[in-house]
PDB file of C-alpha atoms in Angstrom:
ATOM      1  CA  MET X  16      14.526  76.762 137.392  1.00 87.00           C
ATOM      2  CA  ARG X  17      11.431  79.221 136.157  1.00 91.00           C
ATOM      3  CA  ALA X  18       9.450  78.859 139.262  1.00 92.00           C
ATOM      4  CA  LEU X  19      11.883  80.261 141.827  1.00 91.00           C
ATOM      5  CA  VAL X  20      12.783  83.550 138.913  1.00 92.00           C
ATOM      6  CA  ALA X  21       9.027  84.278 138.515  1.00 94.00           C
ATOM      7  CA  ALA X  22       8.813  84.063 142.306  1.00 95.00           C
ATOM      8  CA  ARG X  23      11.554  86.308 143.020  1.00 95.00           C
ATOM      9  CA  THR X  24      12.189  88.439 139.858  1.00 95.00           C
ATOM     10  CA  HIS X  25      10.430  91.026 137.395  1.00 95.00           C
ATOM     11  CA  LEU X  26      11.126  88.165 134.892  1.00 94.00           C
ATOM     12  CA  THR X  27       8.664  85.690 134.346  1.00 94.00           C
ATOM     13  CA  ALA X  28       8.515  81.747 134.304  1.00 93.00           C
ATOM     14  CA  GLY X  29       8.649  82.098 129.481  1.00 92.00           C
ATOM     15  CA  ASP X  30      11.602  84.608 129.959  1.00 93.00           C
ATOM     16  CA  ILE X  31      13.495  81.814 130.632  1.00 90.00           C
ATOM     17  CA  THR X  32      14.394  79.561 127.888  1.00 91.00           C
ATOM     18  CA  GLU X  33      17.254  77.156 128.208  1.00 90.00           C
ATOM     19  CA  VAL X  34      20.270  76.958 131.020  1.00 88.00           C
ATOM     20  CA  ARG X  35      23.637  77.893 129.623  1.00 90.00           C
ATOM     21  CA  TRP X  36      26.059  77.090 132.301  1.00 92.00           C
ATOM     22  CA  SER X  37      25.456  75.413 135.365  1.00 89.00           C
ATOM     23  CA  SER X  38      27.505  73.485 139.089  1.00 89.00           C
ATOM     24  CA  ASP X  39      27.373  71.758 141.953  1.00 86.00           C
ATOM     25  CA  PHE X  40      28.151  72.846 145.485  1.00 80.00           C
ATOM     26  CA  ARG X  41      29.727  71.092 147.176  1.00 79.00           C
ATOM     27  CA  PRO X  42      29.675  72.170 151.038  1.00 77.00           C
ATOM     28  CA  ARG X  43      33.067  70.610 153.373  1.00 82.00           C
ATOM     29  CA  ALA X  44      34.189  71.484 156.283  1.00 86.00           C
ATOM     30  CA  ALA X  45      37.450  70.876 158.039  1.00 92.00           C
ATOM     31  CA  LEU X  46      39.392  72.109 161.625  1.00 94.00           C
ATOM     32  CA  ALA X  47      43.005  72.129 161.261  1.00 97.00           C
ATOM     33  CA  ASP X  48      44.063  69.942 164.408  1.00 96.00           C
ATOM     34  CA  ARG X  49      46.001  73.179 166.206  1.00 96.00           C
ATOM     35  CA  PHE X  50      45.774  76.890 165.318  1.00 97.00           C
ATOM     36  CA  ARG X  51      49.959  77.168 166.469  1.00 95.00           C
ATOM     37  CA  ASP X  52      52.743  75.453 165.769  1.00 94.00           C
ATOM     38  CA  GLY X  53      56.035  77.173 167.608  1.00 92.00           C
ATOM     39  CA  ARG X  54      55.270  80.785 165.782  1.00 93.00           C
ATOM     40  CA  VAL X  55      53.165  80.737 163.205  1.00 96.00           C
ATOM     41  CA  TYR X  56      49.237  80.503 163.480  1.00 97.00           C
ATOM     42  CA  LEU X  57      46.266  79.833 161.152  1.00 97.00           C
ATOM     43  CA  ALA X  58      43.644  81.742 161.617  1.00 96.00           C
ATOM     44  CA  GLY X  59      40.455  82.938 159.986  1.00 94.00           C
ATOM     45  CA  ASP X  60      39.848  80.447 156.932  1.00 92.00           C
ATOM     46  CA  ALA X  61      43.056  78.856 157.435  1.00 95.00           C
ATOM     47  CA  ALA X  62      41.967  77.590 160.029  1.00 96.00           C
ATOM     48  CA  HIS X  63      38.975  76.654 160.145  1.00 94.00           C
ATOM     49  CA  VAL X  64      35.905  76.624 156.429  1.00 90.00           C
ATOM     50  CA  HIS X  65      31.762  75.013 156.123  1.00 85.00           C
ATOM     51  CA  SER X  66      29.754  75.541 154.247  1.00 82.00           C
ATOM     52  CA  PRO X  67      28.435  78.654 153.818  1.00 82.00           C
ATOM     53  CA  ALA X  68      24.830  78.404 154.706  1.00 77.00           C
ATOM     54  CA  GLY X  69      25.173  79.757 158.377  1.00 70.00           C
ATOM     55  CA  GLY X  70      26.714  82.941 157.133  1.00 73.00           C
ATOM     56  CA  GLN X  71      29.318  82.378 160.570  1.00 78.00           C
ATOM     57  CA  GLY X  72      32.739  82.970 157.950  1.00 81.00           C
ATOM     58  CA  LEU X  73      33.809  85.496 157.792  1.00 84.00           C
ATOM     59  CA  ASN X  74      32.155  86.655 161.625  1.00 86.00           C
ATOM     60  CA  THR X  75      34.401  83.496 163.525  1.00 90.00           C
ATOM     61  CA  SER X  76      37.329  84.644 161.227  1.00 92.00           C
ATOM     62  CA  VAL X  77      37.547  88.337 162.626  1.00 93.00           C
ATOM     63  CA  GLN X  78      37.146  87.305 166.009  1.00 93.00           C
ATOM     64  CA  ASP X  79      40.480  84.153 165.647  1.00 96.00           C
ATOM     65  CA  ALA X  80      41.758  87.885 164.175  1.00 96.00           C
ATOM     66  CA  TYR X  81      40.622  90.605 167.512  1.00 95.00           C
ATOM     67  CA  ASN X  82      41.079  88.336 169.688  1.00 97.00           C
ATOM     68  CA  LEU X  83      45.107  86.649 168.802  1.00 97.00           C
ATOM     69  CA  GLY X  84      45.759  90.539 167.361  1.00 97.00           C
ATOM     70  CA  TRP X  85      45.708  91.968 171.465  1.00 96.00           C
ATOM     71  CA  LYS X  86      47.392  88.520 172.609  1.00 97.00           C
ATOM     72  CA  LEU X  87      50.673  89.632 169.708  1.00 96.00           C
ATOM     73  CA  GLY X  88      50.607  93.163 170.478  1.00 94.00           C
ATOM     74  CA  GLN X  89      50.611  93.107 174.382  1.00 94.00           C
ATOM     75  CA  VAL X  90      53.757  89.569 174.466  1.00 95.00           C
ATOM     76  CA  LEU X  91      55.543  91.552 171.522  1.00 94.00           C
ATOM     77  CA  ARG X  92      55.049  95.337 173.325  1.00 91.00           C
ATOM     78  CA  HIS X  93      54.246  95.502 176.814  1.00 90.00           C
ATOM     79  CA  GLY X  94      56.367  92.201 178.168  1.00 89.00           C
ATOM     80  CA  ALA X  95      53.500  89.818 178.589  1.00 93.00           C
ATOM     81  CA  PRO X  96      54.417  86.125 178.664  1.00 94.00           C
ATOM     82  CA  VAL X  97      54.570  84.574 176.516  1.00 94.00           C
ATOM     83  CA  SER X  98      52.094  82.484 178.077  1.00 93.00           C
ATOM     84  CA  LEU X  99      49.045  84.396 177.303  1.00 96.00           C
ATOM     85  CA  LEU X 100      50.146  83.057 173.139  1.00 96.00           C
ATOM     86  CA  ASP X 101      48.514  80.009 174.386  1.00 95.00           C
ATOM     87  CA  SER X 102      45.853  81.079 175.176  1.00 96.00           C
ATOM     88  CA  TYR X 103      44.610  82.370 171.318  1.00 97.00           C
ATOM     89  CA  GLU X 104      44.056  77.839 170.661  1.00 97.00           C
ATOM     90  CA  GLN X 105      42.657  77.526 173.737  1.00 96.00           C
ATOM     91  CA  GLU X 106      39.208  80.169 173.490  1.00 97.00           C
ATOM     92  CA  ARG X 107      39.440  80.212 169.592  1.00 96.00           C
ATOM     93  CA  ARG X 108      39.196  76.834 168.276  1.00 96.00           C
ATOM     94  CA  PRO X 109      36.608  75.360 170.627  1.00 93.00           C
ATOM     95  CA  VAL X 110      34.587  78.403 168.854  1.00 92.00           C
ATOM     96  CA  ALA X 111      35.817  77.367 165.754  1.00 92.00           C
ATOM     97  CA  ALA X 112      34.830  73.535 165.712  1.00 90.00           C
ATOM     98  CA  TYR X 113      31.173  74.712 167.485  1.00 86.00           C
ATOM     99  CA  MET X 114      30.567  77.508 164.380  1.00 85.00           C
ATOM    100  CA  LEU X 115      31.765  74.193 162.482  1.00 84.00           C
ATOM    101  CA  GLY X 116      28.295  71.485 163.088  1.00 82.00           C
ATOM    102  CA  LEU X 117      26.496  74.571 162.346  1.00 83.00           C
ATOM    103  CA  PRO X 118      26.392  75.713 159.382  1.00 82.00           C
ATOM    104  CA  THR X 119      26.405  72.195 158.525  1.00 80.00           C
ATOM    105  CA  ARG X 120      23.380  72.171 159.850  1.00 83.00           C
ATOM    106  CA  ILE X 121      21.855  74.828 158.612  1.00 83.00           C
ATOM    107  CA  HIS X 122      22.407  73.332 154.612  1.00 81.00           C
ATOM    108  CA  ARG X 123      21.210  69.824 155.394  1.00 82.00           C
ATOM    109  CA  GLY X 124      18.191  71.491 157.331  1.00 83.00           C
ATOM    110  CA  GLU X 125      18.620  70.303 159.497  1.00 84.00           C
ATOM    111  CA  GLN X 126      18.267  73.470 162.400  1.00 82.00           C
ATOM    112  CA  GLU X 127      17.112  77.009 160.743  1.00 82.00           C
ATOM    113  CA  ARG X 128      19.778  80.143 161.853  1.00 79.00           C
ATOM    114  CA  GLY X 129      18.613  81.483 164.875  1.00 77.00           C
ATOM    115  CA  ALA X 130      20.459  83.371 167.935  1.00 76.00           C
ATOM    116  CA  ALA X 131      23.080  80.670 167.577  1.00 76.00           C
ATOM    117  CA  ALA X 132      24.173  81.919 164.437  1.00 75.00           C
ATOM    118  CA  GLN X 133      23.963  85.607 165.225  1.00 76.00           C
ATOM    119  CA  GLN X 134      27.206  84.506 167.347  1.00 78.00           C
ATOM    120  CA  LEU X 135      26.814  87.109 170.399  1.00 80.00           C
ATOM    121  CA  GLY X 136      26.049  84.497 172.951  1.00 84.00           C
ATOM    122  CA  LEU X 137      29.985  82.585 172.582  1.00 88.00           C
ATOM    123  CA  GLY X 138      32.256  83.152 175.990  1.00 92.00           C
ATOM    124  CA  TYR X 139      35.111  81.961 176.344  1.00 95.00           C
ATOM    125  CA  HIS X 140      33.774  80.616 180.239  1.00 91.00           C
ATOM    126  CA  GLU X 141      36.537  77.270 180.017  1.00 89.00           C
ATOM    127  CA  GLY X 142      38.894  80.142 178.982  1.00 91.00           C
ATOM    128  CA  PRO X 143      42.695  80.136 181.184  1.00 93.00           C
ATOM    129  CA  LEU X 144      42.185  83.542 181.065  1.00 93.00           C
ATOM    130  CA  SER X 145      38.935  83.528 182.518  1.00 91.00           C
ATOM    131  CA  VAL X 146      38.421  84.088 186.222  1.00 90.00           C
ATOM    132  CA  GLY X 147      36.104  85.243 188.897  1.00 93.00           C
ATOM    133  CA  ARG X 148      32.657  86.304 188.599  1.00 95.00           C
ATOM    134  CA  ALA X 149      30.076  89.855 189.766  1.00 94.00           C
ATOM    135  CA  GLY X 150      26.625  90.496 189.510  1.00 93.00           C
ATOM    136  CA  ALA X 151      25.216  88.742 186.706  1.00 95.00           C
ATOM    137  CA  LEU X 152      27.916  87.587 184.953  1.00 96.00           C
ATOM    138  CA  HIS X 153      31.179  85.005 184.975  1.00 95.00           C
ATOM    139  CA  SER X 154      34.666  86.517 183.945  1.00 95.00           C
ATOM    140  CA  GLY X 155      34.514  85.035 180.217  1.00 95.00           C
ATOM    141  CA  ASP X 156      31.884  86.292 179.514  1.00 96.00           C
ATOM    142  CA  ARG X 157      31.031  88.449 176.471  1.00 95.00           C
ATOM    143  CA  ALA X 158      30.665  92.617 177.651  1.00 97.00           C
ATOM    144  CA  PRO X 159      27.385  93.877 177.622  1.00 96.00           C
ATOM    145  CA  ASP X 160      27.019  97.498 176.299  1.00 96.00           C
ATOM    146  CA  GLY X 161      24.299  99.465 178.253  1.00 93.00           C
ATOM    147  CA  PRO X 162      23.663 103.485 179.087  1.00 91.00           C
ATOM    148  CA  THR X 163      26.458 104.674 181.927  1.00 89.00           C
ATOM    149  CA  THR X 164      26.473 108.351 183.943  1.00 81.00           C
ATOM    150  CA  GLY X 165      28.053 110.455 181.369  1.00 78.00           C
ATOM    151  CA  GLY X 166      25.065 109.618 178.810  1.00 83.00           C
ATOM    152  CA  ARG X 167      27.176 107.569 176.558  1.00 89.00           C
ATOM    153  CA  ARG X 168      27.228 103.492 175.907  1.00 95.00           C
ATOM    154  CA  LEU X 169      29.454 101.347 177.291  1.00 96.00           C
ATOM    155  CA  PHE X 170      30.121 100.122 173.958  1.00 96.00           C
ATOM    156  CA  ASP X 171      31.529 103.356 173.241  1.00 95.00           C
ATOM    157  CA  VAL X 172      33.974 102.562 176.134  1.00 95.00           C
ATOM    158  CA  PHE X 173      34.674 100.221 175.087  1.00 96.00           C
ATOM    159  CA  ARG X 174      36.185 100.554 171.558  1.00 94.00           C
ATOM    160  CA  GLY X 175      39.992 100.344 170.779  1.00 91.00           C
ATOM    161  CA  PRO X 176      43.480  98.759 171.822  1.00 91.00           C
ATOM    162  CA  HIS X 177      42.985  98.970 175.477  1.00 93.00           C
ATOM    163  CA  PHE X 178      41.405  97.515 178.722  1.00 95.00           C
ATOM    164  CA  THR X 179      38.746  98.511 180.504  1.00 95.00           C
ATOM    165  CA  LEU X 180      38.160  98.367 184.498  1.00 94.00           C
ATOM    166  CA  LEU X 181      34.421  99.063 184.792  1.00 95.00           C
ATOM    167  CA  ALA X 182      32.926  99.603 187.578  1.00 94.00           C
ATOM    168  CA  VAL X 183      29.388  98.772 187.914  1.00 95.00           C
ATOM    169  CA  GLY X 184      26.072 100.679 190.958  1.00 93.00           C
ATOM    170  CA  THR X 185      29.301 100.098 193.387  1.00 93.00           C
ATOM    171  CA  ASP X 186      31.635 102.983 195.258  1.00 91.00           C
ATOM    172  CA  THR X 187      34.567 100.375 196.091  1.00 89.00           C
ATOM    173  CA  GLY X 188      38.208 101.975 195.546  1.00 87.00           C
ATOM    174  CA  LEU X 189      39.677 101.638 191.681  1.00 85.00           C
ATOM    175  CA  PRO X 190      42.816 101.404 192.075  1.00 83.00           C
ATOM    176  CA  ALA X 191      45.515 102.632 189.379  1.00 80.00           C
ATOM    177  CA  PHE X 192      47.720 101.590 187.223  1.00 77.00           C
ATOM    178  CA  ASP X 193      51.530 102.022 187.339  1.00 64.00           C
ATOM    179  CA  GLY X 194      52.800 103.048 184.328  1.00 61.00           C
ATOM    180  CA  ASP X 195      50.613 100.912 182.109  1.00 59.00           C
ATOM    181  CA  GLY X 196      51.486 103.350 179.251  1.00 66.00           C
ATOM    182  CA  GLY X 197      47.160 103.804 179.155  1.00 74.00           C
ATOM    183  CA  GLN X 198      46.769 100.656 179.033  1.00 89.00           C
ATOM    184  CA  VAL X 199      44.162 100.435 181.375  1.00 91.00           C
ATOM    185  CA  LEU X 200      40.610 103.060 180.838  1.00 91.00           C
ATOM    186  CA  VAL X 201      39.456 103.158 184.249  1.00 91.00           C
ATOM    187  CA  HIS X 202      35.315 103.268 183.814  1.00 92.00           C
ATOM    188  CA  ARG X 203      32.729 104.010 187.398  1.00 92.00           C
ATOM    189  CA  THR X 204      29.296 104.550 185.915  1.00 92.00           C
ATOM    190  CA  GLY X 205      25.896 103.048 187.869  1.00 91.00           C
ATOM    191  CA  ALA X 206      23.575 100.892 187.609  1.00 90.00           C
ATOM    192  CA  CYS X 207      23.037  98.904 185.707  1.00 92.00           C
ATOM    193  CA  GLU X 208      21.177  95.220 185.009  1.00 93.00           C
ATOM    194  CA  ALA X 209      23.365  93.303 182.633  1.00 94.00           C
ATOM    195  CA  TYR X 210      26.023  93.789 184.769  1.00 96.00           C
ATOM    196  CA  GLY X 211      24.638  93.142 188.777  1.00 94.00           C
ATOM    197  CA  LYS X 212      27.069  95.185 190.644  1.00 95.00           C
ATOM    198  CA  GLY X 213      31.077  94.548 190.812  1.00 95.00           C
ATOM    199  CA  LEU X 214      33.737  95.387 189.287  1.00 95.00           C
ATOM    200  CA  PHE X 215      34.923  93.922 184.517  1.00 96.00           C
ATOM    201  CA  LEU X 216      37.710  93.732 183.527  1.00 96.00           C
ATOM    202  CA  VAL X 217      37.096  94.497 180.173  1.00 97.00           C
ATOM    203  CA  ARG X 218      39.869  92.832 177.677  1.00 97.00           C
ATOM    204  CA  PRO X 219      40.396  94.496 174.174  1.00 96.00           C
ATOM    205  CA  ASP X 220      38.538  91.562 172.188  1.00 95.00           C
ATOM    206  CA  GLY X 221      35.334  92.853 174.727  1.00 96.00           C
ATOM    207  CA  TYR X 222      35.303  89.976 176.806  1.00 97.00           C
ATOM    208  CA  ILE X 223      35.789  89.859 180.700  1.00 97.00           C
ATOM    209  CA  GLY X 224      39.410  89.119 181.193  1.00 95.00           C
ATOM    210  CA  TRP X 225      38.560  89.341 185.490  1.00 95.00           C
ATOM    211  CA  ALA X 226      35.347  89.734 187.946  1.00 96.00           C
ATOM    212  CA  GLY X 227      34.651  90.801 191.277  1.00 94.00           C
ATOM    213  CA  GLU X 228      33.861  92.104 193.980  1.00 91.00           C
ATOM    214  CA  ASP X 229      36.446  93.845 195.205  1.00 88.00           C
ATOM    215  CA  ALA X 230      39.831  95.051 193.910  1.00 87.00           C
ATOM    216  CA  SER X 231      41.316  92.982 196.081  1.00 86.00           C
ATOM    217  CA  GLU X 232      42.661  89.847 193.662  1.00 86.00           C
ATOM    218  CA  LEU X 233      42.713  92.174 191.518  1.00 88.00           C
ATOM    219  CA  ALA X 234      46.613  92.293 191.030  1.00 85.00           C
ATOM    220  CA  ARG X 235      47.419  89.398 191.084  1.00 87.00           C
ATOM    221  CA  HIS X 236      45.940  88.397 187.467  1.00 88.00           C
ATOM    222  CA  VAL X 237      46.706  91.376 185.825  1.00 89.00           C
ATOM    223  CA  PRO X 238      50.189  90.854 185.143  1.00 89.00           C
ATOM    224  CA  ARG X 239      49.068  87.706 182.962  1.00 89.00           C
ATOM    225  CA  PHE X 240      48.333  90.381 181.388  1.00 92.00           C
ATOM    226  CA  GLY X 241      50.669  91.877 179.885  1.00 89.00           C
ATOM    227  CA  LEU X 242      50.199  94.739 182.612  1.00 88.00           C
ATOM    228  CA  ALA X 243      51.536  97.188 185.593  1.00 77.00           C
ATOM    229  CA  PRO X 244      51.007  96.287 188.419  1.00 68.00           C
ATOM    230  CA  VAL X 245      47.620  97.981 190.552  1.00 72.00           C
ATOM    231  CA  THR X 246      48.528 100.206 193.683  1.00 72.00           C
ATOM    232  CA  PRO X 247      45.819  99.897 195.708  1.00 66.00           C
ATOM    233  CA  CYS X 248      43.187 101.593 196.492  1.00 61.00           C
TER     234      CYS X 248
END
């Protein structure tokens, strides 16, 4: 302890004369068997706990809350099918299970912090809401940032509780959403390497819910999100 304090602070080793209080730290890892039981939902530390060594607790909890929050909003306010709420556990529990092991390995010194700890590469490819692919991306990917034709950033376009229908590098016709009450922002932009070419329906939590080369299949999939049917291009 003297060597550590001397190396990290203005104090010298001789300034440390005694330890007046100490305690043992024992990491605990736990994962709830399910994140939903009827009308009861678990999120954050109520659903999963792990060693703080990786620093993912807050990020994972906030992602839980946003994932569940927009789905509750669509069901309660916009008539989405109740089955949309089932996707909360189906999407988030595998992520929590993966993150449970990472901090444990970091705590034990078996793995160093790296890109995995940033959680920017997490996705829902195997989730029930992921349909289609276009360009460089699959449905279920986290929608990347990038410049837009109008000089804004894509993250600025996505920011908010709305869905975004994003057309990248294509002049294909874009549908109108009937009576959606502003739930869907339609945005067209030029080529973007991170996306390639295609149409991407970006969910409120920033993940791609549908992707395709044109809008012909879009009308079949939007009702599960509580979005109004689309008017053909």
